mmCIF file of C-alpha atoms in Angstrom:
data_model
loop_
_atom_site.group_PDB
_atom_site.id
_atom_site.type_symbol
_atom_site.label_atom_id
_atom_site.label_comp_id
_atom_site.label_asym_id
_atom_site.label_seq_id
_atom_site.Cartn_x
_atom_site.Cartn_y
_atom_site.Cartn_z
ATOM 1 C CA MET G 14 82.233 74.338 106.586
ATOM 2 C CA ASP G 15 79.733 76.772 105.074
ATOM 3 C CA ILE G 16 75.970 76.658 105.668
ATOM 4 C CA TYR G 17 73.989 78.979 103.387
ATOM 5 C CA LEU G 18 70.657 80.028 104.893
ATOM 6 C CA ASP G 19 67.861 81.015 102.529
ATOM 7 C CA HIS G 20 66.362 84.433 103.207
ATOM 8 C CA ASN G 21 63.164 82.927 104.609
ATOM 9 C CA VAL G 22 65.184 81.109 107.288
ATOM 10 C CA ILE G 23 66.916 84.340 108.303
ATOM 11 C CA CYS G 24 63.520 86.075 108.471
ATOM 12 C CA ASP G 25 62.253 83.365 110.827
ATOM 13 C CA TYR G 26 65.322 83.893 113.001
ATOM 14 C CA ILE G 27 64.690 87.645 113.135
ATOM 15 C CA SER G 28 60.968 87.210 113.872
ATOM 16 C CA ASN G 29 61.862 84.906 116.780
ATOM 17 C CA LYS G 30 58.352 83.480 117.101
ATOM 18 C CA ASP G 31 57.582 80.709 119.575
ATOM 19 C CA GLU G 32 57.463 78.097 116.808
ATOM 20 C CA ASP G 33 60.976 79.094 115.727
ATOM 21 C CA LYS G 34 62.582 78.846 119.152
ATOM 22 C CA ASP G 35 64.586 75.757 118.143
ATOM 23 C CA LEU G 36 65.784 77.470 114.962
ATOM 24 C CA VAL G 37 66.974 80.539 116.871
ATOM 25 C CA GLU G 38 68.784 78.364 119.404
ATOM 26 C CA LYS G 39 70.396 76.350 116.611
ATOM 27 C CA ILE G 40 71.722 79.394 114.769
ATOM 28 C CA ASP G 41 72.915 81.020 117.995
ATOM 29 C CA SER G 42 74.764 77.813 118.892
ATOM 30 C CA LEU G 43 76.729 78.005 115.632
ATOM 31 C CA LEU G 44 77.834 81.629 115.804
ATOM 32 C CA ASN G 45 81.062 81.045 117.727
ATOM 33 C CA ILE G 46 82.292 77.931 115.922
ATOM 34 C CA LEU G 47 85.491 79.060 114.214
ATOM 35 C CA THR G 48 85.403 76.323 111.569
ATOM 36 C CA LEU G 49 81.850 77.148 110.459
ATOM 37 C CA ASN G 50 80.509 80.032 108.379
ATOM 38 C CA LEU G 51 76.961 81.206 107.676
ATOM 39 C CA PRO G 52 77.478 83.316 104.536
ATOM 40 C CA TYR G 53 75.119 85.843 103.027
ATOM 41 C CA SER G 54 75.053 87.046 99.409
ATOM 42 C CA PRO G 55 73.749 89.915 97.246
ATOM 43 C CA ALA G 56 70.596 87.799 96.827
ATOM 44 C CA HIS G 57 69.792 88.440 100.492
ATOM 45 C CA MET G 58 70.339 92.159 99.979
ATOM 46 C CA GLU G 59 67.976 92.197 96.992
ATOM 47 C CA GLU G 60 65.266 90.638 99.139
ATOM 48 C CA VAL G 61 65.865 93.180 101.898
ATOM 49 C CA ALA G 62 65.589 95.921 99.266
ATOM 50 C CA ASN G 63 62.108 94.652 98.406
ATOM 51 C CA ILE G 64 60.943 96.267 101.646
ATOM 52 C CA ASN G 65 61.103 99.602 99.806
ATOM 53 C CA LYS G 66 58.335 98.384 97.507
ATOM 54 C CA SER G 67 55.905 97.922 100.405
ATOM 55 C CA LYS G 68 52.900 100.244 100.329
ATOM 56 C CA LYS G 69 51.857 99.281 103.855
ATOM 57 C CA LEU G 70 54.859 100.775 105.663
ATOM 58 C CA SER G 71 55.848 104.383 106.247
ATOM 59 C CA SER G 72 59.303 105.558 105.168
ATOM 60 C CA ASP G 73 60.502 105.467 108.783
ATOM 61 C CA ASP G 74 59.139 101.959 109.302
ATOM 62 C CA LYS G 75 60.827 100.784 106.104
ATOM 63 C CA LEU G 76 64.151 102.212 107.234
ATOM 64 C CA ASN G 77 63.874 100.646 110.689
ATOM 65 C CA PHE G 78 62.917 97.289 109.194
ATOM 66 C CA ILE G 79 65.851 97.370 106.764
ATOM 67 C CA VAL G 80 68.329 98.306 109.501
ATOM 68 C CA GLU G 81 66.976 95.517 111.729
ATOM 69 C CA LYS G 82 67.473 92.944 108.974
ATOM 70 C CA LEU G 83 70.950 94.138 108.032
ATOM 71 C CA GLU G 84 72.075 94.109 111.667
ATOM 72 C CA ALA G 85 70.724 90.583 112.123
ATOM 73 C CA ILE G 86 72.438 89.364 108.950
ATOM 74 C CA SER G 87 75.696 90.914 110.142
ATOM 75 C CA LYS G 88 75.336 89.130 113.488
ATOM 76 C CA ILE G 89 74.565 85.747 111.922
ATOM 77 C CA THR G 90 77.230 85.859 109.212
ATOM 78 C CA HIS G 91 80.018 87.822 110.905
ATOM 79 C CA ASN G 92 80.057 89.768 107.593
ATOM 80 C CA TYR G 93 81.214 86.663 105.694
ATOM 81 C CA THR G 94 79.797 86.856 102.194
ATOM 82 C CA TYR G 95 79.708 85.299 98.724
ATOM 83 C CA HIS G 96 80.159 87.676 95.799
ATOM 84 C CA PRO G 97 80.099 87.146 92.026
ATOM 85 C CA GLY G 98 83.601 87.096 90.598
ATOM 86 C CA ASN G 99 85.210 87.163 87.184
ATOM 87 C CA ASP G 100 85.871 83.490 87.757
ATOM 88 C CA GLU G 101 84.097 81.494 90.471
ATOM 89 C CA ILE G 102 81.935 82.820 93.285
ATOM 90 C CA LYS G 103 84.357 84.445 95.683
ATOM 91 C CA LYS G 104 84.348 84.412 99.472
ATOM 92 C CA THR G 105 85.089 87.716 101.151
ATOM 93 C CA SER G 106 84.278 89.956 104.115
ATOM 94 C CA GLU G 107 81.936 92.916 103.790
ATOM 95 C CA THR G 108 79.263 94.354 106.054
ATOM 96 C CA PRO G 109 75.681 93.868 104.854
ATOM 97 C CA PHE G 110 75.312 97.669 104.986
ATOM 98 C CA GLU G 111 78.100 98.085 102.413
ATOM 99 C CA CYS G 112 76.743 95.328 100.202
ATOM 100 C CA PHE G 113 73.189 96.674 100.485
ATOM 101 C CA THR G 114 74.317 100.175 99.500
ATOM 102 C CA ARG G 115 75.984 98.810 96.382
ATOM 103 C CA VAL G 116 73.067 96.534 95.463
ATOM 104 C CA ILE G 117 70.389 99.236 95.649
ATOM 105 C CA LYS G 118 72.270 101.625 93.339
ATOM 106 C CA ASP G 119 70.995 99.805 90.268
ATOM 107 C CA TYR G 120 68.242 97.869 92.037
ATOM 108 C CA ASP G 121 65.221 99.281 90.210
ATOM 109 C CA LEU G 122 66.856 98.882 86.796
ATOM 110 C CA THR G 123 68.354 95.418 87.248
ATOM 111 C CA THR G 124 65.419 93.894 89.118
ATOM 112 C CA GLY G 125 62.967 95.518 86.728
ATOM 113 C CA ILE G 126 64.655 93.878 83.753
ATOM 114 C CA ALA G 127 64.997 90.552 85.572
ATOM 115 C CA GLU G 128 61.368 90.593 86.707
ATOM 116 C CA LYS G 129 60.203 91.384 83.169
ATOM 117 C CA ASN G 130 62.250 88.461 81.862
ATOM 118 C CA GLN G 131 60.725 86.210 84.508
ATOM 119 C CA GLU G 132 57.214 87.367 83.616
ATOM 120 C CA ASN G 133 57.902 86.601 79.948
ATOM 121 C CA LEU G 134 59.200 83.177 80.916
ATOM 122 C CA PHE G 135 56.106 82.471 83.013
ATOM 123 C CA CYS G 136 53.887 83.405 80.067
ATOM 124 C CA LYS G 137 55.941 81.125 77.840
ATOM 125 C CA ARG G 138 55.580 78.289 80.335
ATOM 126 C CA PHE G 139 51.808 78.533 80.297
ATOM 127 C CA GLU G 140 51.777 78.642 76.486
ATOM 128 C CA VAL G 141 53.902 75.541 75.964
ATOM 129 C CA ALA G 142 53.385 73.713 79.262
ATOM 130 C CA GLU G 143 51.383 70.850 77.770
ATOM 131 C CA GLU G 144 54.007 70.330 75.084
ATOM 132 C CA TYR G 145 56.672 69.661 77.703
ATOM 133 C CA ARG G 146 54.688 68.505 80.724
ATOM 134 C CA ILE G 147 55.581 65.076 82.075
ATOM 135 C CA LYS G 148 53.224 63.108 84.308
ATOM 136 C CA ASN G 149 54.152 61.333 87.545
ATOM 137 C CA LEU G 150 57.350 63.330 88.080
ATOM 138 C CA TYR G 151 56.768 63.263 91.815
ATOM 139 C CA ASP G 152 57.308 59.496 91.761
ATOM 140 C CA TYR G 153 61.028 60.167 91.353
ATOM 141 C CA GLU G 154 63.477 61.254 94.011
ATOM 142 C CA ALA G 155 64.706 64.771 93.240
ATOM 143 C CA GLU G 156 68.220 63.494 92.622
ATOM 144 C CA GLU G 157 66.896 61.022 90.019
ATOM 145 C CA ILE G 158 64.771 63.387 87.908
ATOM 146 C CA PHE G 159 67.371 63.941 85.213
ATOM 147 C CA GLU G 160 67.952 60.173 84.917
ATOM 148 C CA SER G 161 64.437 59.656 83.551
ATOM 149 C CA GLU G 162 64.402 58.990 79.802
ATOM 150 C CA LEU G 163 61.310 61.164 79.426
ATOM 151 C CA VAL G 164 63.097 64.043 81.141
ATOM 152 C CA LYS G 165 66.239 63.487 79.065
ATOM 153 C CA ASN G 166 64.184 63.625 75.875
ATOM 154 C CA SER G 167 62.365 66.767 77.010
ATOM 155 C CA LEU G 168 65.654 68.417 77.955
ATOM 156 C CA LEU G 169 67.007 67.722 74.481
ATOM 157 C CA LYS G 170 63.871 69.273 72.995
ATOM 158 C CA PHE G 171 64.247 72.249 75.378
ATOM 159 C CA CYS G 172 67.781 72.654 73.991
ATOM 160 C CA PHE G 173 66.506 72.855 70.391
ATOM 161 C CA ASN G 174 67.428 69.183 69.825
ATOM 162 C CA ASN G 175 71.062 70.203 70.042
ATOM 163 C CA SER G 176 73.031 67.713 72.124
ATOM 164 C CA GLU G 177 75.934 70.169 72.408
ATOM 165 C CA ILE G 178 73.711 72.585 74.341
ATOM 166 C CA VAL G 179 72.699 69.747 76.665
ATOM 167 C CA GLU G 180 76.345 68.912 77.266
ATOM 168 C CA ASP G 181 77.093 72.573 77.918
ATOM 169 C CA LEU G 182 74.361 72.611 80.568
ATOM 170 C CA LYS G 183 76.010 69.586 82.186
ATOM 171 C CA ASN G 184 79.469 71.154 82.048
ATOM 172 C CA HIS G 185 80.917 71.305 85.555
ATOM 173 C CA ASP G 186 82.712 74.609 85.024
ATOM 174 C CA ASN G 187 81.813 76.708 88.082
ATOM 175 C CA LYS G 188 82.581 80.143 86.654
ATOM 176 C CA PHE G 189 79.893 82.478 87.952
ATOM 177 C CA HIS G 190 78.380 83.585 84.642
ATOM 178 C CA LYS G 191 78.229 79.991 83.379
ATOM 179 C CA LEU G 192 76.723 78.769 86.641
ATOM 180 C CA LEU G 193 74.085 81.482 86.379
ATOM 181 C CA PHE G 194 73.263 80.427 82.806
ATOM 182 C CA ARG G 195 72.960 76.751 83.735
ATOM 183 C CA ILE G 196 70.929 77.081 86.914
ATOM 184 C CA ASP G 197 68.612 79.700 85.411
ATOM 185 C CA ASN G 198 67.866 77.514 82.393
ATOM 186 C CA LEU G 199 67.511 74.325 84.415
ATOM 187 C CA VAL G 200 65.019 75.963 86.780
ATOM 188 C CA ASN G 201 63.015 77.152 83.780
ATOM 189 C CA PHE G 202 63.150 73.660 82.291
ATOM 190 C CA LEU G 203 61.904 72.013 85.497
ATOM 191 C CA GLU G 204 59.082 74.550 85.620
ATOM 192 C CA LEU G 205 58.127 73.714 82.038
ATOM 193 C CA ILE G 206 57.887 69.979 82.606
ATOM 194 C CA GLY G 207 55.775 70.551 85.717
ATOM 195 C CA TYR G 208 58.256 69.773 88.485
ATOM 196 C CA TYR G 209 57.216 71.840 91.506
ATOM 197 C CA PRO G 210 56.360 74.884 89.352
ATOM 198 C CA ASP G 211 55.809 78.339 90.832
ATOM 199 C CA VAL G 212 52.709 80.332 90.041
ATOM 200 C CA LYS G 213 52.825 83.382 87.804
ATOM 201 C CA LYS G 214 52.270 85.877 90.620
ATOM 202 C CA ASN G 215 55.560 84.757 92.176
ATOM 203 C CA SER G 216 57.827 85.759 89.286
ATOM 204 C CA ARG G 217 59.940 87.972 91.550
ATOM 205 C CA SER G 218 60.208 85.211 94.145
ATOM 206 C CA ASN G 219 61.321 82.814 91.416
ATOM 207 C CA MET G 220 64.027 85.281 90.391
ATOM 208 C CA HIS G 221 65.368 85.427 93.957
ATOM 209 C CA ASP G 222 65.190 81.630 94.296
ATOM 210 C CA ILE G 223 67.477 81.253 91.294
ATOM 211 C CA SER G 224 69.954 83.760 92.747
ATOM 212 C CA HIS G 225 70.045 81.901 96.061
ATOM 213 C CA MET G 226 70.563 78.553 94.314
ATOM 214 C CA ILE G 227 73.535 79.999 92.451
ATOM 215 C CA TYR G 228 75.265 81.452 95.506
ATOM 216 C CA ALA G 229 74.380 78.497 97.743
ATOM 217 C CA SER G 230 76.209 76.170 95.333
ATOM 218 C CA LYS G 231 79.449 77.411 96.907
ATOM 219 C CA ALA G 232 78.449 76.093 100.353
ATOM 220 C CA ASN G 233 78.374 72.648 101.953
ATOM 221 C CA TYR G 234 74.739 72.989 103.038
ATOM 222 C CA PHE G 235 71.770 74.963 101.753
ATOM 223 C CA VAL G 236 68.848 75.465 104.163
ATOM 224 C CA SER G 237 65.427 76.608 102.938
ATOM 225 C CA ASN G 238 61.805 76.568 104.120
ATOM 226 C CA ASP G 239 60.605 76.596 100.502
ATOM 227 C CA ARG G 240 59.664 73.032 99.564
ATOM 228 C CA LYS G 241 59.422 73.668 95.821
ATOM 229 C CA MET G 242 62.784 75.394 95.809
ATOM 230 C CA ARG G 243 64.435 72.548 97.756
ATOM 231 C CA TYR G 244 63.302 69.877 95.317
ATOM 232 C CA LYS G 245 64.422 71.854 92.286
ATOM 233 C CA ALA G 246 67.745 72.674 93.946
ATOM 234 C CA LYS G 247 68.382 69.010 94.791
ATOM 235 C CA ALA G 248 67.669 67.952 91.208
ATOM 236 C CA ILE G 249 69.836 70.671 89.672
ATOM 237 C CA TYR G 250 72.802 70.268 92.034
ATOM 238 C CA LYS G 251 72.828 66.536 91.318
ATOM 239 C CA PHE G 252 72.658 67.140 87.559
ATOM 240 C CA LEU G 253 75.566 69.591 87.784
ATOM 241 C CA ASN G 254 77.518 67.302 90.106
ATOM 242 C CA ILE G 255 77.678 69.979 92.812
ATOM 243 C CA ASP G 256 78.496 68.451 96.190
ATOM 244 C CA ILE G 257 76.013 70.103 98.549
ATOM 245 C CA LYS G 258 73.261 68.921 100.894
ATOM 246 C CA VAL G 259 69.890 70.679 100.741
ATOM 247 C CA LEU G 260 68.028 70.739 104.063
ATOM 248 C CA ASP G 261 64.680 71.891 105.361
ATOM 249 C CA LYS G 262 64.474 73.784 108.641
ATOM 250 C CA ASP G 263 63.945 70.712 110.821
ATOM 251 C CA GLU G 264 66.825 68.844 109.187
ATOM 252 C CA PHE G 265 69.039 71.848 109.834
ATOM 253 C CA ILE G 266 67.994 72.024 113.485
ATOM 254 C CA ASN G 267 68.885 68.342 113.898
ATOM 255 C CA LEU G 268 72.158 68.626 111.973
ATOM 256 C CA ASN G 269 75.073 67.419 114.072
ATOM 257 C CA VAL G 270 77.806 70.031 113.804
ATOM 258 C CA LYS G 271 81.177 69.299 115.355
ATOM 259 C CA LYS G 272 82.484 72.122 117.517
#
């Protein structure tokens, strides 16, 4: 069984504050269960790399903070990781230090392009939001959002009134590049119709959320503190027929795991 922890959950574990005592105990209790894995992914490494952008920390403090996070991720995951593959997401073993080194080589270029794309998408959302926005979406369970006729009609419009594009979005092919295309577009669609949208200043955070949703789709459980992200993930995984349970921190703490 694989349980994918969002980066914010790992940060809470590292911080080890009084209010996160139960979380720390829960994660520690899972570390020696041979049938259970807590994978990390390049998405975690990209978030760790963001530390370099901080203007509040000295170079030494940045380095110490990065090393602390990578060591903690190594401890939690036993170096078990998800990587993009030519086909599906692949499971492998690699230290976070090795993965981090590879990720930061092209970090400024790749994240710069991705962030610019996200900023453009946010601007587009604000321009056309009223055209797509649907009222009372929160009346639906996340798993039922795409069953709404209003949402179905808006999705068709989002896909240029081309039913073949809609069907391609629903295709259950789990090849990495196709999964990326589907989840990225479905997140953008949910933002457009007003379903737990992020604010413009969080374009980078939105980019990382999408990456985590993609990699987490390989796991049995996805744990996140981010309420907006959880609801969008639940809706999208259901639409794509991906068998995964999305949990908040408390649900994870209370999860009964057989040893």
